[in-house]
Every structure is written in C-alpha cells, then in structure tokens.
C-alpha cells in the first residue's frame, strides 16, 4: 500500500436533473498504485466517465459529487481549492477523451494547444514549449511534427488527433493518465496502434494508467487489475486472469460471452439481454437482477456486498454466497439432513 | 489569401455596377418627374431645365453620361437645392458615419459582453433581466423606439437637447439605433456561447488545468464569435436602413435623412447618389465581415 497514488473511497456522484436525481455513481472504491494499469469496464451508461470526471472534478452543471473521498497521494482532492485542483489537472493527473474529433479546439493550432499545457505547468518559455511539443509529437508517433504543430485539428485524421491528445496529456509527465475509451471512436487497426502506443509509453514513462472501456477484450492483456462496473457500482474486481478465466459475477459472465475471442471459431456471441437499469429509480436489490438469468429472491430485496473470492478477486453477487451455502448444505446432506 | 481577396474585390465591383444599373433604370421607370408639381413650370422653362440635366436624351445615353460623370466623382447637383451632391454626401456622411459607427461598435461590444455573461450565469437573476430587455428591444420597431425616446427624454424630461445647428447630442439617436442590434447580438452570443461551453474541447481545456477565465475567453469566446461574425453583414445593413428612420425622427441631417428627403422631393440625382453610396458601403462591409470570418474560423479555407 505504500505506493498508492490514488485511493477512491465510496465515491457517489449524481445529476440533479429536472426529471429527478440521476444516480450515476453509487459507491465506487478502488486503489491505484504507482506504475500500474487499472481497467474500468462496463456497458454504456454504467458511470465510467462520470467516475473519471469526478476524480478530476470536471463534471458539468447538474452533476455533483455527493459522497465519498478521492485521495491523491494522501490528500483529498475533493477538498482541494480551485487553484489546487487546477494544478492537479494536466500536471499530475491527465485525461484523454473518447472522441478525438471533438476534443481539440477547432480554432487553435495543434501546437498552440500543446504549448498551452506545457507553459501552464512548467517553466518553459514559448520556444522551449514549442520544442517540447514537437518532442512529444515525435514520441507519440506523429509524422512530420514540425509541420503538425502549425496545423489545425481539422487537418488531421482521427488517429492523429488522438495521438495529439495523448501527447498533450503526457507532456507534463503526469503520475496518472486516465484514458476514457481512447479508441472507441477509431477504426480497428488504429485502435490497436493507439493501445500499443499507450502500453509502450507506460513502460517508457512509468505513469499509472486508468483505462476505461466497454470492450473487455480490448484491454485484457494490458491491465494489472480490472474493475467491472454496472449502474454506478462495482460488481467485480480482480486481475485480468481472474476476470477472464474465473468470473464470479453474472454481469461479468455476460460481458465475456458478448466479446469475440481469438481462436474461438464461429461460436455465436451472446449480447446481454434487457436494457440498462433506470438510474432515476435504482432497484433495492442487485441492480442487474432484472436482466440476470440466475436472479434469486434475495437479489430483488438485498444489495449484494463485495465478497472475497480470492486474495485479489472480489465479486458482489449473491451466487457466491449461495455457493458457500450449497457447499455447506452438501456436506450436511451427507449426514442425512435435507436443507432448503 | 491575396488571390481570394482580389477575387472578392472584383466581385464587389461587379455587384456595385449591377446595383447602379438597376437603380438608374428603376428611377427612370418611375412615372412623374421633379418638374411636374401642381404649379408646373412654363413649358419653355421646363424644356430648358430638361436639356440642362440631359433629360431630353434617351435613357441609355443618360446612363452613359451618368456613369462617366460618376467616375469623375461628380454625382450632379441636387434638383431641389442646386447644391453639389458629392459635397452634400461628404458633409452628411460625416454625421451618419459617427452615428452609425458608434452604434454598431456599441451594439457589438455590449452584445458580446452581455451575451457571454448571460451564458456563464445562465438562469441567474442577471440572465433573466437580460432576457427580458433583449426580448423587449428585439420586438420594438426602431421608429417606435426612436419616437418614444425623443418624446420622453427630449421633450417631456428635457434631459437631452433636441438636435439643432448648435447642439449635436448623439446619445439618444445612437441608443435608438443600437438597442435592436445590441439585443440581437446579446441573444446570438448567449446561445452560441452556451452551445460552445457544452463542447468536448471545453472539457479538454478544463482538464488541462486552465483557469476558468482562460477557458472562457480563449477557448470558448473565439468559437462563440463565429456566428456573431456572420451577423456583421446584416448588422451593417440594419444600421444603414435604421439610420434612415432614426435620422428622420431626430431631424439629424445625415445621409439617411438626405436619402429620405430626396425621395419625397423626387430629387433623382440625390436618391441615385445616396443609393449608390449606401450600397457600396454595404458591399464593403460584407467583404470585410467575410474576411474576418475566415480569419477566425480556420476551417474556412481561402480558395
Ligand atoms: N449531464 C448529465 N445529465 C444527466 N445525467 C447524466 C449526465 N451525464 C451523465 N449522466 C448519467 O450518468 C450515467 C453514466 O454516464 P457515463 O458517461 O459515466 O457512462 P459511461 O459508462 O462512460 O458510458 P459510455 O460508455 O457511453 O461512455 C448515464 O447513464 C447518464 O444517465
Ligand atoms: S446478485 Fe443475483 S441478480 Fe445480481 S448478478 Fe448475482 S445472481 Fe444475478
Ligand atoms: Mg463514457
């Protein structure tokens, strides 16, 4: 625990809209250690982006963090003054967004936007910042960087723009890079290139990464730990291997069934049926119950707690409790009792 | 870029020529003439006068005379006052330019500032006050507004003097002319600012750690300006036409009122000259606003 960079505790975020309180994040907790890669997985609307925005406090208007703590190197970021939070953003924690097409300002050159971050957080003057910008563009594999700095975002392709975003995020050597679906908007070959680049840079620069995605398959081999989110809650967490080969939450299992695996041949993919839970009216029990094939009575009335499956594996699903009971019942059966 | 400007300039000249032609022939097509009043002059005198102003020649010949004179900066003399029109325009334009220029700049400056503030503090008290007044001023026609201002502040309260040879008080006329475009620009800026503030690149700017003022004045404002710049052409058009009314109501001897009295007097050369002058102004203003638009929005290329 000594190298913990980020410690999120029971984070709760809600949007106070006209039609009611949308509970987007409902008690998310996790730790991120130095140099580690954490994956956050979940379908659209599960609260992944809102979690990330809450950490950096870049939520927009009706959104508010209503509970919990976010410790960065032991300091509660949620208690930071405006000035303190600004020196965290872009300098210690950077973020890149889902849509590179719209995430750069169309009326300023790429160089201008890169240099802006660099000059804001470091002592470099204009020409040094420009030098640094070119250096960063080279690092992220943008060809002809000297020409690129003078270009406007619309003159670059989507993949190039995402590289620019990465360059911008890493220009001040942050401790943590949050990548919010960095490849969703890009086509498959570019996706692979960008992920490869991120892995490579992670090795080179040693920052910790939080990578957010709705596609478990995409990030499997780069994460040290994976968190599976549903309806603003964490349903399962564990190492990549545990999540992939030993999933213990029905939602995780559903997610795994819905992704194509290499070498799987032509097995039919099964998307999870039903529609996401209504965040305005969260159910009392397990949020996934209405879509779960194995839902039991208790799932409808009681929210499952996170239960340790192994040393680095937790799941919040009643099935695991049932498994323990069944085991106990089995051994009881041998003694002649019939337990229901 | 220079090629583009040159091309636009050439087009502007063609536009002006077309306007001159249309105006000239329309004016000639209007029945009646300056010398046909209730007390018609003696036929001999009339013939003399017509010869003096080339009115006895066929229309195309008149047009030719007109064009050649115009290129020498000679717009003829007023049929009403007999004064040189170019000189009259020069004098009255000085007044109109001051009135219209200040009104346009004030409308732009106030509109941008108020609109941005309203967007940033949306749903606050200030925003609501702005919405109320801009809605009001956008819906009141300028002749009503001008008349009301004149009535209340000049005549009833006597806070401002009525326009005369000794006192040139520009305040009320400017107000009458500027309130509508100011309100319009305020609303335009507000909606475009709100739109821009919801864009992804604003979130990017915040996530870099920029101060909110930098986010708004560097990243948001320049984008929010783009729709406002497209309104510059209509703004100039409004100021030009609005000044016709406002100058007449406030009895200011500007270009606008010269145009209006020219029409009532059937003073054709005067009407021609002012029309040409105003349309040249309009064409130039459109050209300039197009160039500014291209400077602000890099997505528009110079082709
Ligand atoms: N501005 C907002 N107003 C109201 N509700 C919002 C707003 N932004 C997000 N939400 C709610 O928060 C929930 C979580 O959104 P979030 O963007 O975190 O999802 P996500 O997991 O990132 O999904 P995606 O994969 O689509 O990016 C959404 O379902 C939505 O209901
Ligand atoms: S707790 Fe119940 S409803 Fe929820 S995933 Fe597990 S079995 Fe399904
Ligand atoms: Mg998202």
XYZ file of C-alpha atoms and ligand atoms in Angstrom:
683
model
C 0.000 0.000 0.000
C 2.965 2.369 0.295
C 2.953 3.215 -3.377
C -0.717 4.073 -3.571
C -1.200 7.079 -5.824
C -4.923 7.281 -5.974
C -7.398 5.994 -3.460
C -11.060 6.412 -4.283
C -13.396 5.699 -1.407
C -17.123 5.177 -1.721
C -17.457 7.787 -4.466
C -21.010 8.857 -5.196
C -21.983 11.208 -7.984
C -25.437 12.320 -9.030
C -27.000 14.577 -11.647
C -29.760 16.776 -10.357
C -31.916 16.972 -13.458
C -35.421 18.316 -13.930
C -36.822 14.815 -14.074
C -35.119 13.735 -10.871
C -31.801 12.720 -9.344
C -29.785 10.528 -11.694
C -27.511 8.405 -9.517
C -24.660 7.803 -11.943
C -22.009 6.606 -9.473
C -23.056 4.791 -6.320
C -20.167 3.961 -4.038
C -17.130 3.231 -6.152
C -13.897 2.428 -4.342
C -10.528 1.466 -5.714
C -6.805 1.870 -5.318
C -4.311 2.703 -7.968
C -0.655 2.059 -7.360
C 2.324 3.667 -8.969
C 3.020 2.428 -12.469
C 0.022 0.088 -12.552
C -2.681 -0.185 -15.176
C -6.250 -0.319 -13.981
C -9.064 -1.154 -16.359
C -12.624 0.002 -15.794
C -15.121 -1.931 -17.864
C -18.858 -1.646 -18.218
C -21.515 -1.012 -20.789
C -22.599 2.425 -21.911
C -24.105 4.455 -19.085
C -22.538 2.437 -16.280
C -20.822 5.517 -14.876
C -17.256 5.043 -16.075
C -16.771 8.522 -17.477
C -18.598 10.138 -14.593
C -16.224 8.368 -12.184
C -13.241 9.761 -14.087
C -14.703 13.277 -14.271
C -15.479 13.161 -10.560
C -11.857 12.429 -9.748
C -10.683 15.453 -11.748
C -13.739 17.469 -10.763
C -14.588 18.345 -14.344
C -18.244 17.388 -14.056
C -20.613 19.848 -15.683
C -23.543 21.543 -14.221
C -26.272 19.334 -12.845
C -23.577 16.807 -11.883
C -22.199 16.785 -8.341
C -20.093 14.505 -6.188
C -22.441 13.782 -3.310
C -20.315 11.478 -1.227
C -17.007 9.734 -0.740
C -13.383 10.752 -0.910
C -10.686 10.830 -3.556
C -7.185 10.732 -2.162
C -4.290 11.609 -4.407
C -1.024 10.862 -2.607
C -2.941 11.023 0.644
C -4.692 14.361 0.030
C -8.424 14.559 -0.517
C -8.830 16.035 -3.973
C -12.496 16.765 -3.302
C -11.406 19.212 -0.602
C -8.882 20.982 -2.826
C -9.349 24.673 -3.582
C -9.952 25.676 -7.188
C -6.310 26.606 -7.569
C -5.085 23.325 -6.103
C -7.342 21.244 -8.315
C -6.105 23.146 -11.362
C -2.526 22.277 -10.604
C -3.563 18.640 -10.321
C -5.234 18.587 -13.718
C -2.914 18.088 -16.622
C 0.138 18.094 -14.408
C -0.387 15.170 -12.049
C -3.468 13.552 -13.477
C -4.201 13.845 -17.188
C -7.151 12.599 -19.128
C -7.805 11.766 -22.746
C -11.299 11.520 -24.056
C -13.488 9.244 -26.045
C -13.880 11.382 -29.139
C -10.675 12.814 -30.594
C -12.656 14.514 -33.363
C -14.264 16.964 -30.967
C -11.821 17.065 -28.087
C -9.415 19.535 -29.667
C -10.376 23.168 -30.106
C -11.020 23.726 -33.843
C -9.843 27.340 -33.912
C -6.355 26.874 -32.459
C -3.427 25.044 -33.946
C -2.265 21.745 -32.536
C 0.955 23.425 -31.431
C -0.874 26.192 -29.658
C -2.948 23.722 -27.668
C 0.043 21.575 -26.776
C 2.204 24.519 -25.795
C -0.579 25.915 -23.670
C -0.497 22.911 -21.344
C 3.278 22.827 -21.282
C 3.657 26.522 -20.435
C 0.919 26.289 -17.840
C 2.575 23.583 -15.781
C 6.278 24.034 -16.442
C 8.726 26.927 -16.521
C 9.394 26.565 -20.214
C 9.171 29.684 -22.354
C 7.488 29.771 -25.750
C 10.310 28.348 -27.809
C 11.157 25.691 -25.245
C 7.491 24.751 -25.039
C 7.393 24.513 -28.797
C 10.441 22.281 -28.699
C 8.755 20.113 -26.089
C 5.562 19.964 -28.156
C 7.498 18.710 -31.171
C 9.341 16.228 -28.972
C 6.040 14.900 -27.598
C 4.516 14.602 -31.063
C 7.550 12.619 -32.151
C 7.176 10.414 -29.098
C 3.580 9.543 -29.882
C 4.445 8.751 -33.475
C 3.030 11.756 -35.279
C 4.887 12.095 -38.552
C 6.338 15.429 -39.597
C 5.778 17.038 -36.160
C 7.291 20.375 -37.180
C 4.556 20.768 -39.755
C 1.832 19.367 -37.499
C 2.241 21.990 -34.806
C 1.180 24.604 -37.325
C -1.884 22.653 -38.429
C -5.428 22.901 -37.189
C -7.242 19.855 -35.778
C -9.474 19.506 -38.843
C -6.401 18.914 -40.976
C -5.574 15.730 -39.012
C -7.154 12.282 -39.080
C -8.922 10.819 -36.037
C -5.990 8.596 -35.116
C -3.590 11.539 -35.424
C -5.795 13.685 -33.246
C -5.913 11.016 -30.566
C -2.108 10.862 -30.698
C -2.063 14.615 -30.230
C -4.394 14.237 -27.229
C -2.037 11.632 -25.772
C 0.939 13.906 -26.391
C -0.899 16.708 -24.641
C -1.835 14.518 -21.698
C 1.707 13.237 -21.254
C 3.577 16.470 -21.958
C 3.920 17.314 -18.271
C 4.744 13.774 -17.212
C 1.715 13.106 -15.055
C 1.604 10.428 -12.369
C -1.694 9.154 -13.691
C -3.158 9.033 -17.171
C -6.874 8.457 -17.405
C -7.825 7.164 -20.843
C -11.578 7.333 -21.253
C -12.380 4.992 -24.134
C -9.396 6.291 -26.086
C -10.063 4.095 -29.081
C -13.836 3.744 -29.269
C -14.191 6.356 -31.982
C -11.369 4.966 -34.103
C -11.326 2.112 -36.568
C -9.903 -1.239 -35.569
C -6.363 -1.018 -36.921
C -5.889 2.459 -35.456
C -7.345 1.169 -32.167
C -4.628 -1.425 -31.886
C -1.930 1.129 -32.726
C -3.118 3.568 -30.081
C -3.311 0.900 -27.375
C 0.130 -0.358 -28.314
C 1.430 3.194 -28.106
C -0.076 3.658 -24.662
C 1.496 0.458 -23.409
C 4.841 1.434 -24.842
C 4.684 4.911 -23.292
C 3.639 3.421 -19.984
C 6.784 1.311 -19.972
C 8.908 4.261 -21.013
C 7.466 6.912 -18.704
C 6.227 4.731 -15.880
C 2.975 6.507 -15.154
C -0.087 4.725 -13.834
C -2.987 4.360 -16.226
C -6.705 4.081 -15.721
C -8.120 2.779 -18.939
C -11.848 2.946 -19.403
C -13.635 0.834 -21.969
C -16.815 -1.047 -22.664
C -14.876 -3.698 -24.503
C -13.226 -6.106 -22.104
C -11.368 -7.847 -24.890
C -9.508 -4.743 -25.957
C -7.681 -4.118 -22.693
C -7.330 -7.618 -21.302
C -3.605 -8.024 -21.763
C -2.545 -4.582 -20.634
C -4.276 -4.310 -17.254
C -2.896 -5.274 -13.865
C -6.361 -5.044 -12.387
C -9.825 -4.814 -13.880
C -12.938 -3.315 -12.333
C -16.305 -4.234 -13.789
C -18.963 -1.583 -13.299
C -22.696 -1.764 -13.601
C -25.168 1.001 -12.745
C -22.531 3.066 -10.996
C -21.426 0.207 -8.775
C -18.523 -2.167 -8.895
C -19.718 -5.708 -9.430
C -16.414 -7.425 -9.732
C -12.742 -6.684 -9.477
C -9.669 -8.787 -9.932
C -6.603 -9.438 -12.012
C -7.086 -9.791 -15.741
C -6.734 -13.557 -15.445
C -9.273 -13.875 -12.652
C -11.824 -11.755 -14.502
C -11.290 -13.621 -17.743
C -10.983 -17.197 -16.604
C -12.832 -17.159 -13.310
C -15.610 -14.554 -13.463
C -17.831 -14.655 -10.397
C -20.493 -12.081 -11.206
C -23.321 -12.837 -13.595
C -22.835 -9.481 -15.334
C -19.139 -10.147 -15.926
C -20.015 -13.536 -17.344
C -22.489 -11.867 -19.654
C -19.864 -9.368 -20.788
C -17.420 -12.175 -21.508
C -19.981 -14.056 -23.559
C -20.527 -10.933 -25.622
C -16.932 -10.466 -26.759
C -15.291 -12.293 -29.627
C -12.176 -14.228 -28.639
C -9.353 -15.109 -30.951
C -9.398 -18.737 -31.949
C -12.946 -19.204 -30.807
C -14.075 -20.006 -34.310
C -17.654 -19.236 -35.121
C -19.307 -19.524 -31.765
C -22.320 -17.209 -31.618
C -21.804 -14.144 -29.488
C -24.479 -13.507 -26.936
C -25.123 -9.900 -26.047
C -26.680 -9.352 -22.639
C -30.445 -9.093 -22.996
C -32.648 -6.401 -21.470
C -31.966 -2.729 -21.070
C -29.752 -0.877 -18.589
C -31.170 -0.029 -15.215
C -33.066 3.243 -14.713
C -30.682 5.391 -12.698
C -33.565 7.607 -11.603
C -35.171 4.673 -9.799
C -32.468 2.329 -8.631
C -33.828 -1.049 -7.511
C -33.488 -2.050 -3.888
C -31.544 -5.216 -4.509
C -28.938 -6.119 -7.128
C -29.064 -3.566 -9.960
C -28.552 -6.324 -12.510
C -31.433 -8.503 -11.232
C -33.923 -7.574 -13.957
C -31.529 -8.849 -16.616
C -29.967 -11.732 -14.731
C -30.874 -15.293 -15.720
C -29.991 -16.614 -12.312
C -31.615 -13.964 -10.154
C -32.998 -15.273 -6.879
C -35.455 -13.836 -4.380
C -32.771 -12.254 -2.285
C -31.362 -10.464 -5.346
C -34.543 -8.409 -5.593
C -34.552 -7.265 -1.985
C -30.959 -7.057 -0.835
C -27.960 -5.455 -2.404
C -25.071 -7.930 -2.533
C -21.847 -6.895 -0.782
C -18.455 -7.438 -2.284
C -17.304 -10.865 -1.287
C -13.708 -12.003 -1.458
C -13.291 -14.799 -3.952
C -9.542 -14.931 -3.712
C -6.720 -12.709 -2.435
C -7.109 -10.285 -5.342
C -10.581 -11.052 -6.517
C -13.910 -9.716 -5.260
C -17.426 -10.004 -6.601
C -20.733 -8.574 -5.470
C -23.134 -11.325 -6.439
C -25.420 -13.456 -4.273
C -24.493 -16.525 -6.299
C -21.212 -16.632 -4.427
C -22.986 -16.639 -1.084
C -25.299 -19.321 -2.353
C -22.308 -21.364 -3.444
C -20.992 -21.294 0.102
C -24.367 -22.348 1.480
C -24.768 -25.061 -1.120
C -21.409 -26.441 -0.163
C -22.390 -26.406 3.475
C -25.722 -27.975 2.591
C -23.999 -30.658 0.548
C -21.820 -31.696 3.433
C -24.938 -31.529 5.625
C -26.786 -33.828 3.197
C -24.196 -36.469 3.675
C -25.255 -36.519 7.292
C -28.861 -37.077 6.237
C -30.374 -33.597 6.672
C -32.441 -32.014 3.880
C -31.882 -28.318 3.868
C -33.686 -25.875 1.604
C -5.213 34.637 -49.496
C -4.418 37.689 -51.647
C -5.852 35.900 -54.620
C -9.048 35.370 -52.685
C -9.245 38.999 -51.614
C -8.638 40.138 -55.182
C -11.356 37.849 -56.444
C -13.806 39.059 -53.840
C -12.885 42.642 -54.675
C -13.612 42.092 -58.359
C -16.959 40.545 -57.489
C -17.747 43.505 -55.262
C -17.153 45.926 -58.131
C -19.450 43.917 -60.394
C -22.107 43.914 -57.655
C -21.902 47.677 -57.300
C -22.174 48.156 -61.062
C -25.297 45.993 -61.169
C -26.828 47.978 -58.325
C -26.097 51.256 -60.123
C -27.669 49.982 -63.337
C -30.784 48.672 -61.639
C -31.196 51.845 -59.582
C -30.744 54.083 -62.588
C -33.266 52.342 -64.776
C -35.769 51.892 -61.961
C -35.594 55.572 -61.147
C -36.241 56.353 -64.795
C -39.149 53.967 -64.946
C -40.951 55.728 -62.110
C -43.625 57.948 -63.570
C -43.549 61.647 -62.805
C -40.581 63.957 -62.551
C -39.139 66.737 -60.478
C -40.708 69.421 -62.607
C -44.241 68.069 -62.519
C -45.773 69.692 -59.494
C -49.171 71.280 -59.053
C -47.631 74.508 -60.216
C -45.977 73.152 -63.351
C -43.316 75.482 -64.752
C -43.697 77.128 -68.099
C -43.119 74.557 -70.917
C -40.221 76.585 -72.288
C -38.542 76.709 -68.890
C -39.203 73.005 -68.412
C -37.596 72.174 -71.763
C -34.588 74.268 -70.820
C -34.277 72.569 -67.479
C -34.597 69.154 -69.079
C -31.890 69.990 -71.575
C -29.688 71.233 -68.745
C -29.980 67.874 -66.974
C -29.856 65.791 -70.188
C -33.419 64.685 -69.516
C -34.310 65.149 -73.188
C -31.906 62.424 -74.272
C -32.803 58.719 -74.492
C -32.351 56.824 -71.224
C -29.272 54.746 -72.207
C -27.482 57.936 -73.216
C -28.412 59.481 -69.895
C -26.962 56.403 -68.204
C -23.717 56.810 -70.082
C -23.462 60.473 -69.060
C -24.207 59.467 -65.509
C -21.524 56.770 -65.373
C -18.814 58.927 -66.881
C -19.635 61.780 -64.517
C -19.680 59.411 -61.601
C -16.166 58.175 -62.303
C -15.015 61.766 -62.103
C -16.628 61.947 -58.674
C -19.447 64.066 -59.995
C -22.890 62.974 -58.957
C -24.503 66.129 -60.348
C -26.405 68.666 -58.363
C -29.490 68.338 -56.283
C -32.616 69.188 -58.196
C -34.043 70.636 -55.015
C -31.255 72.696 -53.546
C -28.959 73.013 -56.510
C -26.006 72.104 -54.336
C -23.272 69.729 -55.442
C -24.339 66.248 -54.353
C -20.856 64.901 -53.691
C -20.318 67.754 -51.281
C -23.646 67.148 -49.562
C -22.843 63.477 -49.208
C -19.443 64.241 -47.763
C -20.911 66.517 -45.129
C -23.843 64.343 -44.194
C -21.819 61.150 -44.240
C -19.542 62.543 -41.541
C -22.566 62.773 -39.275
C -24.009 59.408 -40.304
C -20.691 57.632 -40.004
C -20.287 58.883 -36.465
C -23.827 57.887 -35.548
C -23.787 54.516 -37.300
C -20.204 53.659 -36.424
C -20.638 54.279 -32.725
C -23.994 52.485 -32.731
C -22.536 49.431 -34.482
C -19.486 49.249 -32.228
C -21.558 49.797 -29.092
C -24.022 47.118 -30.175
C -21.190 44.664 -30.847
C -19.254 45.364 -27.656
C -22.253 45.419 -25.346
C -23.872 42.455 -27.087
C -20.767 40.284 -26.790
C -20.162 41.133 -23.145
C -23.797 40.832 -22.043
C -24.337 37.672 -24.059
C -21.256 35.983 -22.596
C -22.211 36.957 -19.062
C -25.759 35.726 -19.576
C -24.434 32.399 -20.839
C -21.988 31.946 -17.984
C -24.552 32.908 -15.334
C -27.488 31.254 -17.058
C -30.742 31.086 -15.136
C -29.396 33.649 -12.676
C -31.099 36.965 -11.987
C -28.798 38.805 -14.380
C -29.563 36.367 -17.162
C -33.290 36.799 -16.623
C -33.033 40.594 -16.690
C -31.049 40.390 -19.927
C -33.564 38.017 -21.478
C -36.411 40.384 -20.572
C -34.844 43.514 -22.034
C -33.401 41.905 -25.137
C -36.763 40.341 -25.938
C -38.350 43.741 -25.491
C -35.884 45.625 -27.683
C -35.832 42.975 -30.373
C -39.582 43.278 -30.800
C -39.978 47.075 -30.755
C -39.544 48.623 -34.248
C -36.894 51.303 -34.420
C -39.268 54.105 -35.446
C -41.397 53.453 -32.344
C -38.320 53.321 -30.143
C -36.831 56.460 -31.677
C -40.094 58.367 -31.328
C -40.554 57.226 -27.722
C -37.011 58.172 -26.762
C -37.410 61.565 -28.384
C -40.753 62.147 -26.734
C -39.746 61.097 -23.244
C -36.138 62.221 -22.893
C -36.025 65.259 -25.182
C -39.474 66.738 -24.964
C -41.010 65.616 -21.651
C -37.993 65.252 -19.363
C -35.722 67.528 -21.397
C -32.657 65.557 -20.317
C -31.232 65.853 -23.804
C -31.498 68.759 -26.230
C -33.323 68.349 -29.499
C -30.925 68.156 -32.466
C -30.175 71.592 -33.866
C -27.410 73.515 -35.530
C -25.911 74.385 -32.119
C -26.415 71.165 -30.214
C -25.419 67.830 -31.638
C -26.421 65.340 -28.985
C -25.732 61.899 -30.379
C -26.698 59.913 -27.314
C -30.373 59.227 -27.958
C -30.044 58.586 -31.705
C -27.226 56.136 -31.021
C -29.363 54.432 -28.400
C -32.312 54.237 -30.765
C -30.123 52.767 -33.465
C -28.068 50.410 -31.274
C -30.643 48.826 -28.964
C -32.057 46.440 -31.534
C -28.751 45.066 -32.872
C -27.309 45.027 -29.370
C -30.193 42.893 -28.146
C -29.918 40.660 -31.145
C -26.174 40.195 -30.705
C -26.659 39.537 -26.992
C -29.083 36.731 -27.729
C -26.919 35.375 -30.503
C -23.794 35.427 -28.335
C -25.597 33.799 -25.449
C -26.940 30.887 -27.438
C -23.699 30.349 -29.293
C -21.705 30.623 -26.058
C -23.964 28.069 -24.359
C -23.519 25.766 -27.293
C -19.737 26.148 -27.224
C -19.489 25.702 -23.446
C -21.055 22.268 -23.829
C -18.475 21.153 -26.388
C -15.872 18.494 -25.733
C -12.914 20.809 -26.301
C -14.059 22.984 -23.412
C -13.882 19.921 -21.186
C -10.406 19.291 -22.589
C -9.406 22.860 -21.769
C -10.635 22.474 -18.194
C -8.926 19.109 -17.837
C -5.590 20.727 -18.696
C -5.849 22.812 -15.551
C -6.587 26.135 -17.228
C -8.257 28.827 -15.172
C -11.932 29.355 -15.936
C -11.298 32.844 -17.373
C -8.823 31.363 -19.846
C -11.269 28.606 -20.718
C -13.963 31.152 -21.473
C -12.011 33.964 -23.073
C -9.544 31.876 -25.027
C -11.282 28.630 -25.819
C -14.976 29.449 -25.767
C -15.233 33.049 -26.952
C -13.406 32.665 -30.225
C -15.653 29.785 -31.219
C -18.739 31.588 -29.983
C -17.759 34.588 -32.133
C -18.184 32.735 -35.411
C -21.997 33.041 -35.657
C -21.767 36.638 -34.445
C -19.387 37.497 -37.269
C -21.818 36.144 -39.818
C -24.274 38.663 -38.398
C -21.918 41.560 -39.215
C -23.268 41.959 -42.741
C -26.909 42.108 -41.614
C -25.793 44.405 -38.777
C -24.348 46.948 -41.186
C -27.466 46.656 -43.345
C -29.593 47.278 -40.300
C -27.550 50.290 -39.254
C -27.799 51.760 -42.757
C -31.552 51.304 -43.081
C -32.171 52.074 -39.422
C -30.383 55.380 -39.797
C -32.935 56.428 -42.429
C -35.632 56.259 -39.774
C -33.658 57.412 -36.786
C -32.105 60.397 -38.548
C -35.504 61.461 -39.801
C -37.141 61.149 -36.378
C -34.362 63.050 -34.645
C -34.086 65.513 -37.549
C -30.410 64.833 -37.981
C -29.025 65.993 -41.311
C -27.216 62.757 -42.043
C -27.051 60.659 -45.162
C -30.155 58.723 -44.193
C -32.355 61.763 -43.929
C -30.887 63.135 -47.178
C -31.998 59.918 -48.823
C -35.494 60.160 -47.350
C -35.989 63.849 -48.275
C -34.532 63.055 -51.683
C -37.316 60.555 -52.253
C -40.086 62.837 -51.041
C -38.725 65.626 -53.249
C -38.272 63.346 -56.246
C -34.721 64.579 -56.273
C -33.471 61.774 -58.535
C -29.760 62.540 -58.635
C -29.779 62.766 -54.858
C -31.556 59.424 -54.480
C -29.251 57.819 -57.035
C -26.131 59.074 -55.363
C -27.157 58.082 -51.859
C -28.322 54.649 -53.030
C -25.000 54.024 -54.730
C -23.079 55.288 -51.757
C -25.029 53.128 -49.297
C -24.734 50.023 -51.442
C -21.001 50.471 -51.823
C -20.803 50.714 -48.036
C -22.866 47.551 -47.715
C -20.739 45.642 -50.215
C -17.535 46.714 -48.492
C -18.942 45.754 -45.080
C -19.906 42.300 -46.332
C -16.470 41.844 -47.830
C -14.775 42.813 -44.579
C -17.005 40.571 -42.459
C -16.292 37.647 -44.780
C -12.576 38.202 -44.399
C -12.838 38.407 -40.601
C -14.920 35.240 -40.629
C -12.176 33.453 -42.472
C -9.554 34.730 -40.084
C -11.444 33.477 -37.029
C -12.541 30.120 -38.366
C -9.590 28.150 -39.755
C -11.933 25.560 -41.238
C -12.909 28.056 -43.916
C -10.140 27.983 -46.466
C -9.206 30.707 -48.899
C -9.874 29.210 -52.268
N -25.131 15.693 -17.954
C -25.829 14.654 -17.473
N -27.082 14.825 -17.034
C -27.794 13.781 -16.561
N -27.339 12.551 -16.455
C -26.092 12.314 -16.881
C -25.275 13.350 -17.413
N -24.080 12.820 -17.758
C -24.162 11.509 -17.456
N -25.362 11.203 -16.922
C -25.824 9.906 -16.449
O -24.760 9.209 -15.930
C -24.757 7.875 -16.409
C -23.349 7.418 -16.574
O -22.751 8.134 -17.631
P -21.265 7.890 -18.093
O -20.977 8.908 -19.113
O -20.368 7.817 -16.923
O -21.370 6.465 -18.762
P -20.175 5.628 -19.360
O -20.045 4.430 -18.525
O -18.993 6.489 -19.520
O -20.795 5.220 -20.747
P -20.176 5.334 -22.211
O -19.542 4.012 -22.488
O -21.373 5.560 -23.043
O -19.220 6.460 -22.227
C -25.510 7.907 -17.707
O -26.288 6.761 -17.837
C -26.404 9.108 -17.575
O -27.694 8.694 -17.189
S -26.745 -10.823 -7.279
Fe -28.380 -12.004 -8.149
S -29.233 -10.748 -9.711
Fe -27.296 -9.878 -9.183
S -25.921 -10.785 -10.637
Fe -25.829 -12.040 -8.872
S -27.350 -13.623 -9.229
Fe -27.748 -12.005 -10.708
Mg -18.011 7.425 -21.174
